[in-house]
PDB file of C-alpha atoms in Angstrom:
ATOM      1  CA  GLU A   1     -17.576  -3.635 -10.227  1.00 42.00           C
ATOM      2  CA  PHE A   2     -18.331  -7.067  -8.825  1.00 47.00           C
ATOM      3  CA  HIS A   3     -17.119  -8.154  -5.404  1.00 54.00           C
ATOM      4  CA  TYR A   4     -16.971 -11.920  -5.695  1.00 57.00           C
ATOM      5  CA  GLY A   5     -17.768 -14.328  -2.912  1.00 64.00           C
ATOM      6  CA  VAL A   6     -18.382 -18.052  -3.195  1.00 62.00           C
ATOM      7  CA  THR A   7     -20.613 -20.433  -1.272  1.00 62.00           C
ATOM      8  CA  VAL A   8     -19.125 -23.929  -1.169  1.00 57.00           C
ATOM      9  CA  GLN A   9     -21.474 -26.815  -0.447  1.00 58.00           C
ATOM     10  CA  VAL A  10     -20.097 -30.121   0.860  1.00 54.00           C
ATOM     11  CA  LEU A  11     -21.888 -33.240  -0.387  1.00 53.00           C
ATOM     12  CA  LYS A  12     -21.646 -36.889   0.656  1.00 50.00           C
ATOM     13  CA  LYS A  13     -18.311 -38.638   0.334  1.00 47.00           C
ATOM     14  CA  GLU A  14     -16.687 -35.274   1.124  1.00 54.00           C
ATOM     15  CA  LYS A  15     -17.010 -34.141  -2.487  1.00 70.00           C
ATOM     16  CA  ALA A  16     -17.501 -30.384  -2.502  1.00 86.00           C
ATOM     17  CA  ARG A  17     -19.184 -28.265  -5.174  1.00 87.00           C
ATOM     18  CA  ILE A  18     -19.997 -24.615  -5.738  1.00 88.00           C
ATOM     19  CA  ALA A  19     -23.576 -23.880  -4.665  1.00 88.00           C
ATOM     20  CA  ALA A  20     -23.657 -20.210  -5.716  1.00 89.00           C
ATOM     21  CA  VAL A  21     -21.516 -17.210  -6.490  1.00 87.00           C
ATOM     22  CA  LYS A  22     -22.367 -14.243  -4.271  1.00 85.00           C
ATOM     23  CA  THR A  23     -21.818 -10.767  -5.704  1.00 83.00           C
ATOM     24  CA  ASP A  24     -22.983  -7.254  -4.924  1.00 80.00           C
ATOM     25  CA  LYS A  25     -25.388  -7.761  -7.841  1.00 81.00           C
ATOM     26  CA  GLY A  26     -26.999 -10.759  -6.161  1.00 85.00           C
ATOM     27  CA  ASP A  27     -26.407 -14.525  -6.050  1.00 87.00           C
ATOM     28  CA  PHE A  28     -25.854 -16.501  -9.244  1.00 89.00           C
ATOM     29  CA  THR A  29     -26.268 -20.253  -9.680  1.00 91.00           C
ATOM     30  CA  ALA A  30     -25.277 -22.516 -12.568  1.00 91.00           C
ATOM     31  CA  ASP A  31     -24.483 -26.117 -13.467  1.00 90.00           C
ATOM     32  CA  HIS A  32     -20.824 -25.269 -14.054  1.00 89.00           C
ATOM     33  CA  TYR A  33     -18.604 -22.436 -12.820  1.00 92.00           C
ATOM     34  CA  VAL A  34     -15.429 -21.244 -14.523  1.00 94.00           C
ATOM     35  CA  MET A  35     -12.648 -19.396 -12.755  1.00 94.00           C
ATOM     36  CA  SER A  36     -11.358 -16.949 -15.331  1.00 94.00           C
ATOM     37  CA  LEU A  37     -10.322 -13.847 -13.417  1.00 93.00           C
ATOM     38  CA  GLY A  38      -6.823 -13.471 -14.832  1.00 94.00           C
ATOM     39  CA  SER A  39      -4.168 -12.501 -12.305  1.00 94.00           C
ATOM     40  CA  TYR A  40      -6.790 -12.459  -9.550  1.00 94.00           C
ATOM     41  CA  SER A  41      -7.775 -16.108 -10.099  1.00 94.00           C
ATOM     42  CA  SER A  42      -5.256 -17.329  -7.537  1.00 94.00           C
ATOM     43  CA  VAL A  43      -6.451 -14.765  -4.970  1.00 92.00           C
ATOM     44  CA  HIS A  44     -10.068 -15.952  -5.165  1.00 90.00           C
ATOM     45  CA  LEU A  45      -9.237 -19.658  -5.456  1.00 92.00           C
ATOM     46  CA  ARG A  46      -7.121 -19.460  -2.323  1.00 91.00           C
ATOM     47  CA  LYS A  47     -10.225 -18.417  -0.377  1.00 88.00           C
ATOM     48  CA  ILE A  48     -11.815 -21.799  -1.127  1.00 89.00           C
ATOM     49  CA  GLY A  49      -8.708 -23.874  -0.499  1.00 89.00           C
ATOM     50  CA  ILE A  50      -7.320 -24.171  -4.046  1.00 92.00           C
ATOM     51  CA  ASN A  51      -3.763 -23.011  -4.645  1.00 93.00           C
ATOM     52  CA  VAL A  52      -2.516 -22.295  -8.157  1.00 95.00           C
ATOM     53  CA  PRO A  53       0.810 -20.684  -9.098  1.00 96.00           C
ATOM     54  CA  ILE A  54      -0.498 -17.713 -11.082  1.00 96.00           C
ATOM     55  CA  TYR A  55       1.511 -14.513 -10.667  1.00 95.00           C
ATOM     56  CA  PRO A  56       0.745 -10.972 -11.866  1.00 96.00           C
ATOM     57  CA  MET A  57       3.387 -10.006 -14.424  1.00 95.00           C
ATOM     58  CA  LYS A  58       2.993  -6.315 -15.230  1.00 96.00           C
ATOM     59  CA  GLY A  59       3.207  -5.337 -18.864  1.00 94.00           C
ATOM     60  CA  TYR A  60       3.196  -1.854 -20.353  1.00 96.00           C
ATOM     61  CA  SER A  61       1.756  -0.474 -23.567  1.00 96.00           C
ATOM     62  CA  VAL A  62       1.319   2.741 -25.476  1.00 97.00           C
ATOM     63  CA  THR A  63      -1.529   3.555 -27.850  1.00 97.00           C
ATOM     64  CA  MET A  64      -1.554   6.259 -30.508  1.00 95.00           C
ATOM     65  CA  PRO A  65      -3.579   7.251 -33.560  1.00 93.00           C
ATOM     66  CA  ALA A  66      -2.716   5.307 -36.713  1.00 93.00           C
ATOM     67  CA  THR A  67      -1.320   7.153 -39.733  1.00 91.00           C
ATOM     68  CA  VAL A  68      -0.728   6.151 -43.343  1.00 92.00           C
ATOM     69  CA  LYS A  69       2.716   4.923 -42.224  1.00 91.00           C
ATOM     70  CA  THR A  70       1.414   2.730 -39.402  1.00 92.00           C
ATOM     71  CA  PRO A  71       1.877  -1.037 -39.961  1.00 91.00           C
ATOM     72  CA  THR A  72      -1.377  -2.786 -40.916  1.00 92.00           C
ATOM     73  CA  VAL A  73      -0.308  -6.230 -39.661  1.00 93.00           C
ATOM     74  CA  SER A  74       0.874  -7.412 -36.264  1.00 92.00           C
ATOM     75  CA  ILE A  75       4.658  -7.226 -35.868  1.00 93.00           C
ATOM     76  CA  THR A  76       6.754  -8.786 -33.104  1.00 92.00           C
ATOM     77  CA  ASP A  77      10.234  -7.440 -32.371  1.00 91.00           C
ATOM     78  CA  GLN A  78      11.788 -10.546 -30.801  1.00 88.00           C
ATOM     79  CA  GLU A  79      14.972  -8.792 -29.729  1.00 87.00           C
ATOM     80  CA  ALA A  80      13.198  -6.000 -27.832  1.00 85.00           C
ATOM     81  CA  LYS A  81      10.225  -8.219 -26.834  1.00 87.00           C
ATOM     82  CA  ILE A  82       7.776  -5.652 -28.184  1.00 93.00           C
ATOM     83  CA  VAL A  83       4.573  -6.309 -30.145  1.00 93.00           C
ATOM     84  CA  TYR A  84       2.910  -3.858 -32.561  1.00 95.00           C
ATOM     85  CA  SER A  85      -0.844  -4.355 -33.030  1.00 94.00           C
ATOM     86  CA  ARG A  86      -3.065  -2.321 -35.332  1.00 94.00           C
ATOM     87  CA  LEU A  87      -6.476  -1.814 -33.716  1.00 93.00           C
ATOM     88  CA  GLY A  88      -8.655  -0.091 -36.300  1.00 93.00           C
ATOM     89  CA  ASN A  89      -7.529   3.532 -36.394  1.00 94.00           C
ATOM     90  CA  ARG A  90      -5.081   3.078 -33.514  1.00 94.00           C
ATOM     91  CA  LEU A  91      -1.724   1.410 -32.964  1.00 95.00           C
ATOM     92  CA  ARG A  92      -0.969  -0.341 -29.690  1.00 96.00           C
ATOM     93  CA  VAL A  93       2.625  -1.232 -28.867  1.00 96.00           C
ATOM     94  CA  ALA A  94       3.200  -3.456 -25.843  1.00 95.00           C
ATOM     95  CA  GLY A  95       6.202  -4.942 -24.129  1.00 90.00           C
ATOM     96  CA  THR A  96       8.377  -5.398 -21.038  1.00 87.00           C
ATOM     97  CA  ALA A  97       7.694  -7.478 -17.950  1.00 88.00           C
ATOM     98  CA  GLU A  98       7.848  -6.418 -14.350  1.00 93.00           C
ATOM     99  CA  PHE A  99       7.078  -8.289 -11.151  1.00 92.00           C
ATOM    100  CA  ALA A 100       5.534  -5.783  -8.769  1.00 92.00           C
ATOM    101  CA  GLY A 101       2.756  -7.765  -7.146  1.00 94.00           C
ATOM    102  CA  TYR A 102      -0.697  -6.321  -7.762  1.00 94.00           C
ATOM    103  CA  ASN A 103       0.597  -2.806  -8.322  1.00 94.00           C
ATOM    104  CA  ASP A 104      -0.688  -1.677 -11.733  1.00 91.00           C
ATOM    105  CA  SER A 105       0.644   1.879 -11.576  1.00 95.00           C
ATOM    106  CA  ILE A 106       2.453   3.209 -14.655  1.00 95.00           C
ATOM    107  CA  ARG A 107       6.172   3.925 -14.388  1.00 95.00           C
ATOM    108  CA  GLU A 108       7.474   6.226 -17.104  1.00 94.00           C
ATOM    109  CA  VAL A 109      10.892   4.562 -16.924  1.00 95.00           C
ATOM    110  CA  ARG A 110       9.238   1.431 -18.415  1.00 94.00           C
ATOM    111  CA  ILE A 111       7.346   3.394 -21.093  1.00 95.00           C
ATOM    112  CA  GLN A 112      10.358   5.201 -22.553  1.00 93.00           C
ATOM    113  CA  PRO A 113      12.102   2.049 -23.934  1.00 93.00           C
ATOM    114  CA  ILE A 114       8.903   1.212 -25.834  1.00 94.00           C
ATOM    115  CA  LEU A 115       8.742   4.710 -27.325  1.00 94.00           C
ATOM    116  CA  ARG A 116      12.440   4.556 -28.269  1.00 93.00           C
ATOM    117  CA  ALA A 117      11.893   1.221 -30.025  1.00 93.00           C
ATOM    118  CA  ILE A 118       8.984   2.632 -32.034  1.00 93.00           C
ATOM    119  CA  LYS A 119      10.988   5.716 -33.026  1.00 92.00           C
ATOM    120  CA  ARG A 120      13.876   3.520 -34.094  1.00 91.00           C
ATOM    121  CA  PHE A 121      11.876   1.338 -36.501  1.00 90.00           C
ATOM    122  CA  PHE A 122       8.961   3.638 -37.356  1.00 91.00           C
ATOM    123  CA  PRO A 123      10.263   7.185 -36.794  1.00 89.00           C
ATOM    124  CA  ASP A 124       7.315   8.876 -38.493  1.00 89.00           C
ATOM    125  CA  ILE A 125       4.417   7.373 -36.550  1.00 90.00           C
ATOM    126  CA  VAL A 126       5.003   8.673 -33.013  1.00 88.00           C
ATOM    127  CA  PRO A 127       3.398  12.086 -32.423  1.00 87.00           C
ATOM    128  CA  GLN A 128       5.930  14.900 -32.089  1.00 84.00           C
ATOM    129  CA  ASP A 129       4.751  15.459 -28.535  1.00 86.00           C
ATOM    130  CA  ASP A 130       4.868  11.928 -27.139  1.00 84.00           C
ATOM    131  CA  SER A 131       3.193  13.079 -23.933  1.00 84.00           C
ATOM    132  CA  THR A 132      -0.062  12.810 -25.908  1.00 85.00           C
ATOM    133  CA  VAL A 133       0.498   9.062 -26.375  1.00 94.00           C
ATOM    134  CA  GLU A 134      -1.810   6.984 -24.163  1.00 96.00           C
ATOM    135  CA  ARG A 135       0.113   4.966 -21.579  1.00 97.00           C
ATOM    136  CA  SER A 136      -1.215   1.915 -19.747  1.00 96.00           C
ATOM    137  CA  ALA A 137      -0.152  -1.046 -17.631  1.00 96.00           C
ATOM    138  CA  CYS A 138      -1.827  -4.401 -17.084  1.00 93.00           C
ATOM    139  CA  LEU A 139      -1.300  -7.468 -14.920  1.00 95.00           C
ATOM    140  CA  ARG A 140      -0.748 -10.586 -17.041  1.00 95.00           C
ATOM    141  CA  PRO A 141      -1.730 -13.858 -15.308  1.00 96.00           C
ATOM    142  CA  SER A 142       1.467 -15.877 -15.671  1.00 96.00           C
ATOM    143  CA  THR A 143       2.250 -19.470 -14.728  1.00 96.00           C
ATOM    144  CA  PRO A 144       5.789 -20.695 -13.936  1.00 95.00           C
ATOM    145  CA  ASP A 145       5.944 -22.962 -17.000  1.00 94.00           C
ATOM    146  CA  GLY A 146       4.051 -20.773 -19.478  1.00 93.00           C
ATOM    147  CA  PRO A 147       0.872 -22.627 -20.563  1.00 95.00           C
ATOM    148  CA  PRO A 148      -2.507 -21.649 -19.089  1.00 96.00           C
ATOM    149  CA  ILE A 149      -4.457 -23.761 -16.611  1.00 97.00           C
ATOM    150  CA  ILE A 150      -7.549 -25.301 -18.214  1.00 95.00           C
ATOM    151  CA  GLY A 151      -9.807 -28.004 -16.794  1.00 92.00           C
ATOM    152  CA  LYS A 152     -11.320 -29.353 -13.590  1.00 90.00           C
ATOM    153  CA  THR A 153     -10.533 -28.356 -10.034  1.00 92.00           C
ATOM    154  CA  PRO A 154     -10.965 -30.471  -6.872  1.00 90.00           C
ATOM    155  CA  LEU A 155     -14.489 -28.996  -6.594  1.00 91.00           C
ATOM    156  CA  GLU A 156     -16.962 -31.039  -8.606  1.00 88.00           C
ATOM    157  CA  ASN A 157     -18.471 -28.221 -10.690  1.00 91.00           C
ATOM    158  CA  LEU A 158     -15.661 -25.656 -10.733  1.00 93.00           C
ATOM    159  CA  TRP A 159     -13.363 -25.370 -13.740  1.00 94.00           C
ATOM    160  CA  MET A 160     -10.411 -23.167 -14.612  1.00 95.00           C
ATOM    161  CA  ASN A 161      -9.594 -21.214 -17.738  1.00 96.00           C
ATOM    162  CA  THR A 162      -6.879 -18.842 -16.609  1.00 96.00           C
ATOM    163  CA  GLY A 163      -3.142 -18.124 -16.511  1.00 96.00           C
ATOM    164  CA  HIS A 164      -2.683 -17.279 -20.198  1.00 96.00           C
ATOM    165  CA  GLY A 165       0.082 -14.737 -19.555  1.00 93.00           C
ATOM    166  CA  THR A 166       0.628 -12.480 -22.563  1.00 88.00           C
ATOM    167  CA  LEU A 167      -1.517 -14.660 -24.838  1.00 89.00           C
ATOM    168  CA  GLY A 168      -5.001 -14.172 -23.421  1.00 89.00           C
ATOM    169  CA  TRP A 169      -6.565 -12.816 -26.619  1.00 84.00           C
ATOM    170  CA  THR A 170      -4.578 -15.230 -28.772  1.00 89.00           C
ATOM    171  CA  GLN A 171      -5.685 -18.344 -26.890  1.00 93.00           C
ATOM    172  CA  ALA A 172      -9.149 -17.228 -25.740  1.00 93.00           C
ATOM    173  CA  ALA A 173     -11.306 -18.933 -28.372  1.00 94.00           C
ATOM    174  CA  GLY A 174      -9.349 -22.206 -28.396  1.00 95.00           C
ATOM    175  CA  SER A 175      -9.351 -22.399 -24.595  1.00 96.00           C
ATOM    176  CA  ALA A 176     -13.115 -21.828 -24.477  1.00 95.00           C
ATOM    177  CA  PHE A 177     -13.724 -24.590 -27.037  1.00 94.00           C
ATOM    178  CA  LEU A 178     -11.564 -27.001 -25.014  1.00 94.00           C
ATOM    179  CA  LEU A 179     -13.521 -26.270 -21.855  1.00 92.00           C
ATOM    180  CA  ALA A 180     -16.907 -26.485 -23.587  1.00 92.00           C
ATOM    181  CA  ASP A 181     -16.023 -29.909 -24.983  1.00 93.00           C
ATOM    182  CA  THR A 182     -15.037 -31.173 -21.540  1.00 89.00           C
ATOM    183  CA  PHE A 183     -18.369 -29.923 -20.107  1.00 85.00           C
ATOM    184  CA  GLU A 184     -20.210 -31.971 -22.736  1.00 87.00           C
ATOM    185  CA  GLY A 185     -17.992 -35.031 -22.382  1.00 87.00           C
ATOM    186  CA  LYS A 186     -16.699 -34.711 -25.942  1.00 92.00           C
ATOM    187  CA  PRO A 187     -13.161 -35.580 -27.024  1.00 93.00           C
ATOM    188  CA  THR A 188     -11.085 -32.401 -27.097  1.00 93.00           C
ATOM    189  CA  GLU A 189      -9.270 -31.387 -30.284  1.00 93.00           C
ATOM    190  CA  ILE A 190      -5.985 -31.326 -28.400  1.00 93.00           C
ATOM    191  CA  SER A 191      -5.011 -33.193 -25.262  1.00 93.00           C
ATOM    192  CA  LEU A 192      -5.412 -31.431 -21.930  1.00 92.00           C
ATOM    193  CA  ASP A 193      -2.220 -33.142 -20.726  1.00 92.00           C
ATOM    194  CA  GLY A 194       0.080 -30.418 -19.462  1.00 92.00           C
ATOM    195  CA  LEU A 195      -2.735 -27.856 -19.234  1.00 94.00           C
ATOM    196  CA  THR A 196      -4.632 -28.954 -16.128  1.00 93.00           C
ATOM    197  CA  VAL A 197      -3.792 -27.883 -12.572  1.00 92.00           C
ATOM    198  CA  ASP A 198      -2.649 -31.476 -11.874  1.00 91.00           C
ATOM    199  CA  ARG A 199       0.729 -30.666 -13.413  1.00 91.00           C
ATOM    200  CA  TYR A 200       1.620 -28.771 -10.234  1.00 90.00           C
ATOM    201  CA  SER A 201       0.722 -31.638  -7.871  1.00 82.00           C
TER     202      SER A 201
END
């Protein structure tokens, strides 16, 4: 586990930049730094005077062994707001949203609606004893308007790639390409308008 600390260096003309990232594994230096710590991005940015509206939205999921009757493609139940994802020989079913701060404890009352939804549409894939189903909760880094925050910060060499909400895996590669192109001064494939932190100014 890393315990992140940041050293901020102030240059001429009051332009500040990151000089190093201090961790319990030592100090790390680089040309560019990217804040990509999910729901905890806002906590760490606040320590260096940058405020971003990223909130931890708790989501729940269950994971169980796949069977011959398990769907092989991703399925989204729009009405119940539940997503079925086949992960090799397992099925993960995720859904619900709860605002509970940074509390990532698992509440069974939020798991049961997911299990009921699975049993309704796929009655043969939930183990008879559903207590054997793996339960988990995660904190999704959500922004008020939905899109992630990608791009520069007020610090000269600090960038953001965070706030993807429920779509972190979905948008990961595209977001990384956008940021890499900006580092190299290349035109980005899509405009960063509406994605940078400036939209909250």
